[in-house]
Amino acid sequence: MSPETLLKEPSVQAEASPFSSESFDSYVMTTYGRFAIALERGLGCRVWDTEGREYLDFVAGIATCTLGHAHPAMIAAVTQQIQTLHHVSNLYYIPVQGELAKWLVDHSCADRAFFCNSGAEANEAAIKLARKYAHEKLNISNPTIVTAVASFHGRTLATITATGQPKYQKGFSPLVPGFHYVPYNDISAIESAIEQLDKDERQVAAIMLEALQGEGGVRPGDIAYFQRIREICDEKGILLILDEVQVGMGRSGKYWGYENLGIEPDIFTSAKGLGGGIPIGAMLCKSSCDVFEPGSHASTFGGNPFACAVALCVCQTLERENLLENVQQRGEQLKAGLNKLAAAYPHLIAEVRGWGLIVGMELQADIELTSADIVKSAIAAGVLLVPAGPKVLRFVPPLIVTAAEVDRALLAVESALRSQAVQ
């Protein structure tokens, strides 16, 4: 069934709520640089602001709203579960949590799942599991986790330390010890780092990478690089952790980003698209490295019936509606359109890259135009886009996006580029 037949305009519009940015900023901490629109409802790949203006949503909560907004299957799942049981403690068995874990295990290389609330928490769980494994199985007293320059793994103290971008770490020292950074897609750098860390008695317990760097500029992993890393990890007993928070759950055109690389991780993390916009995260691992036991780790809200029911609905809909095929087709359409623009504006666009429906358009480094400039112009044209750094424009629409909606987004970008070209 197509997204068009599933989604219908609501017959009754919600009454407009009073809103002012000044009032908002008086009460909410300014941890975000917000664009000057206030969104209040959505349907499919469209959202509306408090003034009633419609936008095409190519942000999707930053790669989160897998099924778009107000999807009928999610509405049914939310309604049924909130009327049944929304939260109990993990002190008891939660059947729907087990169902979700089974789906994830059946559709990945993992054997076990731990549920939490966010990508940062999932990555924290992976870091803790790797350290515990290092102490108990590898007899490493001072374990180090190698991560990549320009990576992004979250906003907790451990995950911003794992994140190889100083701008996210500024003002939060002392950072968590036990991390080392190497350039992404550079195998000689990682081989040298492992050798040097061993000499410094900082033995490497794990290598933690994104299959595709999202916040780092939508940079896909190199197949040969990851395959060699898998070999190194096997040779040395090092765990390979893949952060799939942004690229997983079908966004790459496959269920998981690692499937594009021809390797399997020991541990990988998921969040964002897993719940389709409802907060849930998961750390998944192979049984060979599952050293957690009762008391090792926990989460009050993690894996609650409500979040798990919605996530299971997202997973099942992704499979039932064969959305991976749509991701592949619309991703090719999007990249072809952006490459056409790159050919028309070579002085503005340096490169188009990505997998499926996570695509980046990098601007030329020597021009004043920034990704934020394009975002503002697109907003004015009724299309929401998101930067991935000062020079990369990121396209991460819901996985139900249609061909016509991709064309509309491309027209907005073309309009923005055309206006810059004549200046």
PDB file of N, CA, C and O in Angstrom, residues 167-205:
ATOM      1  N   LYS A 167      34.798  20.836  19.172  1.00  0.00           N
ATOM      2  CA  LYS A 167      33.758  21.845  19.413  1.00  0.00           C
ATOM      3  C   LYS A 167      32.672  21.329  20.359  1.00  0.00           C
ATOM      4  O   LYS A 167      32.036  22.116  21.064  1.00  0.00           O
ATOM      5  N   TYR A 168      32.444  20.022  20.377  1.00  0.00           N
ATOM      6  CA  TYR A 168      31.443  19.455  21.284  1.00  0.00           C
ATOM      7  C   TYR A 168      31.997  19.235  22.690  1.00  0.00           C
ATOM      8  O   TYR A 168      31.234  19.052  23.644  1.00  0.00           O
ATOM      9  N   GLN A 169      33.308  19.242  22.825  1.00  0.00           N
ATOM     10  CA  GLN A 169      33.964  18.959  24.104  1.00  0.00           C
ATOM     11  C   GLN A 169      34.338  20.224  24.875  1.00  0.00           C
ATOM     12  O   GLN A 169      34.598  20.161  26.076  1.00  0.00           O
ATOM     13  N   LYS A 170      34.345  21.351  24.176  1.00  0.00           N
ATOM     14  CA  LYS A 170      34.805  22.603  24.765  1.00  0.00           C
ATOM     15  C   LYS A 170      33.969  22.968  25.991  1.00  0.00           C
ATOM     16  O   LYS A 170      32.747  23.000  25.959  1.00  0.00           O
ATOM     17  N   GLY A 171      34.663  23.233  27.101  1.00  0.00           N
ATOM     18  CA  GLY A 171      34.006  23.662  28.324  1.00  0.00           C
ATOM     19  C   GLY A 171      33.549  22.540  29.231  1.00  0.00           C
ATOM     20  O   GLY A 171      32.968  22.800  30.284  1.00  0.00           O
ATOM     21  N   PHE A 172      33.815  21.285  28.847  1.00  0.00           N
ATOM     22  CA  PHE A 172      33.333  20.153  29.635  1.00  0.00           C
ATOM     23  C   PHE A 172      34.453  19.290  30.217  1.00  0.00           C
ATOM     24  O   PHE A 172      34.205  18.167  30.657  1.00  0.00           O
ATOM     25  N   SER A 173      35.656  19.776  30.213  1.00  0.00           N
ATOM     26  CA  SER A 173      36.764  19.019  30.803  1.00  0.00           C
ATOM     27  C   SER A 173      36.628  19.010  32.327  1.00  0.00           C
ATOM     28  O   SER A 173      35.986  19.910  32.909  1.00  0.00           O
ATOM     29  N   PRO A 174      37.184  18.006  33.008  1.00  0.00           N
ATOM     30  CA  PRO A 174      37.984  16.919  32.438  1.00  0.00           C
ATOM     31  C   PRO A 174      37.098  15.871  31.747  1.00  0.00           C
ATOM     32  O   PRO A 174      36.046  15.492  32.272  1.00  0.00           O
ATOM     33  N   LEU A 175      37.531  15.477  30.575  1.00  0.00           N
ATOM     34  CA  LEU A 175      36.797  14.475  29.824  1.00  0.00           C
ATOM     35  C   LEU A 175      37.089  13.080  30.358  1.00  0.00           C
ATOM     36  O   LEU A 175      38.016  12.879  31.153  1.00  0.00           O
ATOM     37  N   VAL A 176      36.313  12.116  29.913  1.00  0.00           N
ATOM     38  CA  VAL A 176      36.468  10.734  30.358  1.00  0.00           C
ATOM     39  C   VAL A 176      37.716  10.134  29.716  1.00  0.00           C
ATOM     40  O   VAL A 176      37.880  10.203  28.496  1.00  0.00           O
ATOM     41  N   PRO A 177      38.624   9.565  30.481  1.00  0.00           N
ATOM     42  CA  PRO A 177      39.825   8.967  29.873  1.00  0.00           C
ATOM     43  C   PRO A 177      39.497   7.679  29.123  1.00  0.00           C
ATOM     44  O   PRO A 177      38.416   7.108  29.266  1.00  0.00           O
ATOM     45  N   GLY A 178      40.444   7.260  28.287  1.00  0.00           N
ATOM     46  CA  GLY A 178      40.310   5.970  27.648  1.00  0.00           C
ATOM     47  C   GLY A 178      39.878   6.007  26.197  1.00  0.00           C
ATOM     48  O   GLY A 178      39.403   4.993  25.675  1.00  0.00           O
ATOM     49  N   PHE A 179      40.059   7.167  25.538  1.00  0.00           N
ATOM     50  CA  PHE A 179      39.706   7.274  24.118  1.00  0.00           C
ATOM     51  C   PHE A 179      40.887   7.813  23.321  1.00  0.00           C
ATOM     52  O   PHE A 179      41.708   8.580  23.830  1.00  0.00           O
ATOM     53  N   HIS A 180      40.948   7.395  22.068  1.00  0.00           N
ATOM     54  CA  HIS A 180      42.009   7.845  21.159  1.00  0.00           C
ATOM     55  C   HIS A 180      41.406   8.020  19.774  1.00  0.00           C
ATOM     56  O   HIS A 180      40.593   7.199  19.345  1.00  0.00           O
ATOM     57  N   TYR A 181      41.802   9.092  19.073  1.00  0.00           N
ATOM     58  CA  TYR A 181      41.177   9.432  17.800  1.00  0.00           C
ATOM     59  C   TYR A 181      42.120   9.186  16.626  1.00  0.00           C
ATOM     60  O   TYR A 181      43.319   9.448  16.709  1.00  0.00           O
ATOM     61  N   VAL A 182      41.519   8.720  15.527  1.00  0.00           N
ATOM     62  CA  VAL A 182      42.265   8.521  14.285  1.00  0.00           C
ATOM     63  C   VAL A 182      41.427   9.074  13.134  1.00  0.00           C
ATOM     64  O   VAL A 182      40.201   9.158  13.233  1.00  0.00           O
ATOM     65  N   PRO A 183      42.060   9.447  12.024  1.00  0.00           N
ATOM     66  CA  PRO A 183      41.286   9.891  10.858  1.00  0.00           C
ATOM     67  C   PRO A 183      40.380   8.766  10.349  1.00  0.00           C
ATOM     68  O   PRO A 183      40.747   7.596  10.379  1.00  0.00           O
ATOM     69  N   TYR A 184      39.213   9.138   9.862  1.00  0.00           N
ATOM     70  CA  TYR A 184      38.237   8.191   9.319  1.00  0.00           C
ATOM     71  C   TYR A 184      38.690   7.712   7.947  1.00  0.00           C
ATOM     72  O   TYR A 184      39.272   8.461   7.168  1.00  0.00           O
ATOM     73  N   ASN A 185      38.443   6.458   7.657  1.00  0.00           N
ATOM     74  CA  ASN A 185      38.770   5.852   6.355  1.00  0.00           C
ATOM     75  C   ASN A 185      40.270   5.832   6.050  1.00  0.00           C
ATOM     76  O   ASN A 185      40.675   5.773   4.894  1.00  0.00           O
ATOM     77  N   ASP A 186      41.102   5.853   7.101  1.00  0.00           N
ATOM     78  CA  ASP A 186      42.564   5.835   6.936  1.00  0.00           C
ATOM     79  C   ASP A 186      43.103   4.619   7.692  1.00  0.00           C
ATOM     80  O   ASP A 186      43.305   4.675   8.907  1.00  0.00           O
ATOM     81  N   ILE A 187      43.329   3.525   6.986  1.00  0.00           N
ATOM     82  CA  ILE A 187      43.701   2.279   7.659  1.00  0.00           C
ATOM     83  C   ILE A 187      45.100   2.340   8.244  1.00  0.00           C
ATOM     84  O   ILE A 187      45.361   1.775   9.318  1.00  0.00           O
ATOM     85  N   SER A 188      46.032   3.030   7.588  1.00  0.00           N
ATOM     86  CA  SER A 188      47.393   3.108   8.122  1.00  0.00           C
ATOM     87  C   SER A 188      47.401   3.847   9.455  1.00  0.00           C
ATOM     88  O   SER A 188      48.174   3.506  10.366  1.00  0.00           O
ATOM     89  N   ALA A 189      46.529   4.850   9.599  1.00  0.00           N
ATOM     90  CA  ALA A 189      46.462   5.610  10.842  1.00  0.00           C
ATOM     91  C   ALA A 189      45.983   4.739  11.995  1.00  0.00           C
ATOM     92  O   ALA A 189      46.508   4.817  13.115  1.00  0.00           O
ATOM     93  N   ILE A 190      45.012   3.889  11.732  1.00  0.00           N
ATOM     94  CA  ILE A 190      44.485   3.057  12.810  1.00  0.00           C
ATOM     95  C   ILE A 190      45.470   1.943  13.175  1.00  0.00           C
ATOM     96  O   ILE A 190      45.621   1.584  14.345  1.00  0.00           O
ATOM     97  N   GLU A 191      46.186   1.405  12.192  1.00  0.00           N
ATOM     98  CA  GLU A 191      47.196   0.390  12.476  1.00  0.00           C
ATOM     99  C   GLU A 191      48.330   0.970  13.311  1.00  0.00           C
ATOM    100  O   GLU A 191      48.788   0.347  14.283  1.00  0.00           O
ATOM    101  N   SER A 192      48.764   2.175  12.972  1.00  0.00           N
ATOM    102  CA  SER A 192      49.841   2.835  13.726  1.00  0.00           C
ATOM    103  C   SER A 192      49.381   3.162  15.143  1.00  0.00           C
ATOM    104  O   SER A 192      50.151   3.027  16.101  1.00  0.00           O
ATOM    105  N   ALA A 193      48.138   3.601  15.272  1.00  0.00           N
ATOM    106  CA  ALA A 193      47.621   3.965  16.587  1.00  0.00           C
ATOM    107  C   ALA A 193      47.567   2.760  17.512  1.00  0.00           C
ATOM    108  O   ALA A 193      47.946   2.845  18.692  1.00  0.00           O
ATOM    109  N   ILE A 194      47.104   1.623  17.009  1.00  0.00           N
ATOM    110  CA  ILE A 194      47.024   0.411  17.833  1.00  0.00           C
ATOM    111  C   ILE A 194      48.413   0.007  18.305  1.00  0.00           C
ATOM    112  O   ILE A 194      48.615  -0.331  19.484  1.00  0.00           O
ATOM    113  N   GLU A 195      49.391   0.065  17.402  1.00  0.00           N
ATOM    114  CA  GLU A 195      50.768  -0.294  17.757  1.00  0.00           C
ATOM    115  C   GLU A 195      51.321   0.630  18.833  1.00  0.00           C
ATOM    116  O   GLU A 195      51.933   0.181  19.816  1.00  0.00           O
ATOM    117  N   GLN A 196      51.094   1.932  18.678  1.00  0.00           N
ATOM    118  CA  GLN A 196      51.630   2.895  19.636  1.00  0.00           C
ATOM    119  C   GLN A 196      50.927   2.797  20.979  1.00  0.00           C
ATOM    120  O   GLN A 196      51.566   2.888  22.042  1.00  0.00           O
ATOM    121  N   LEU A 197      49.622   2.614  20.975  1.00  0.00           N
ATOM    122  CA  LEU A 197      48.878   2.497  22.229  1.00  0.00           C
ATOM    123  C   LEU A 197      49.318   1.274  23.013  1.00  0.00           C
ATOM    124  O   LEU A 197      49.408   1.317  24.253  1.00  0.00           O
ATOM    125  N   ASP A 198      49.592   0.176  22.329  1.00  0.00           N
ATOM    126  CA  ASP A 198      50.101  -1.014  23.004  1.00  0.00           C
ATOM    127  C   ASP A 198      51.437  -0.728  23.683  1.00  0.00           C
ATOM    128  O   ASP A 198      51.674  -1.164  24.819  1.00  0.00           O
ATOM    129  N   LYS A 199      52.305   0.020  23.000  1.00  0.00           N
ATOM    130  CA  LYS A 199      53.603   0.379  23.581  1.00  0.00           C
ATOM    131  C   LYS A 199      53.440   1.269  24.800  1.00  0.00           C
ATOM    132  O   LYS A 199      54.226   1.210  25.742  1.00  0.00           O
ATOM    133  N   ASP A 200      52.404   2.112  24.773  1.00  0.00           N
ATOM    134  CA  ASP A 200      52.153   3.036  25.888  1.00  0.00           C
ATOM    135  C   ASP A 200      51.331   2.398  27.001  1.00  0.00           C
ATOM    136  O   ASP A 200      50.896   3.095  27.922  1.00  0.00           O
ATOM    137  N   GLU A 201      51.134   1.085  26.917  1.00  0.00           N
ATOM    138  CA  GLU A 201      50.341   0.340  27.894  1.00  0.00           C
ATOM    139  C   GLU A 201      48.915   0.869  27.995  1.00  0.00           C
ATOM    140  O   GLU A 201      48.318   0.933  29.064  1.00  0.00           O
ATOM    141  N   ARG A 202      48.381   1.282  26.844  1.00  0.00           N
ATOM    142  CA  ARG A 202      46.976   1.668  26.721  1.00  0.00           C
ATOM    143  C   ARG A 202      46.364   0.745  25.674  1.00  0.00           C
ATOM    144  O   ARG A 202      46.023   1.153  24.582  1.00  0.00           O
ATOM    145  N   GLN A 203      46.243  -0.510  26.021  1.00  0.00           N
ATOM    146  CA  GLN A 203      45.821  -1.505  25.044  1.00  0.00           C
ATOM    147  C   GLN A 203      44.424  -1.211  24.503  1.00  0.00           C
ATOM    148  O   GLN A 203      43.528  -0.798  25.228  1.00  0.00           O
ATOM    149  N   VAL A 204      44.256  -1.456  23.219  1.00  0.00           N
ATOM    150  CA  VAL A 204      42.987  -1.181  22.554  1.00  0.00           C
ATOM    151  C   VAL A 204      42.004  -2.311  22.842  1.00  0.00           C
ATOM    152  O   VAL A 204      42.269  -3.477  22.526  1.00  0.00           O
ATOM    153  N   ALA A 205      40.877  -1.966  23.441  1.00  0.00           N
ATOM    154  CA  ALA A 205      39.826  -2.934  23.739  1.00  0.00           C
ATOM    155  C   ALA A 205      38.767  -2.945  22.651  1.00  0.00           C
ATOM    156  O   ALA A 205      38.140  -3.977  22.399  1.00  0.00           O
TER     157      ALA A 205
END
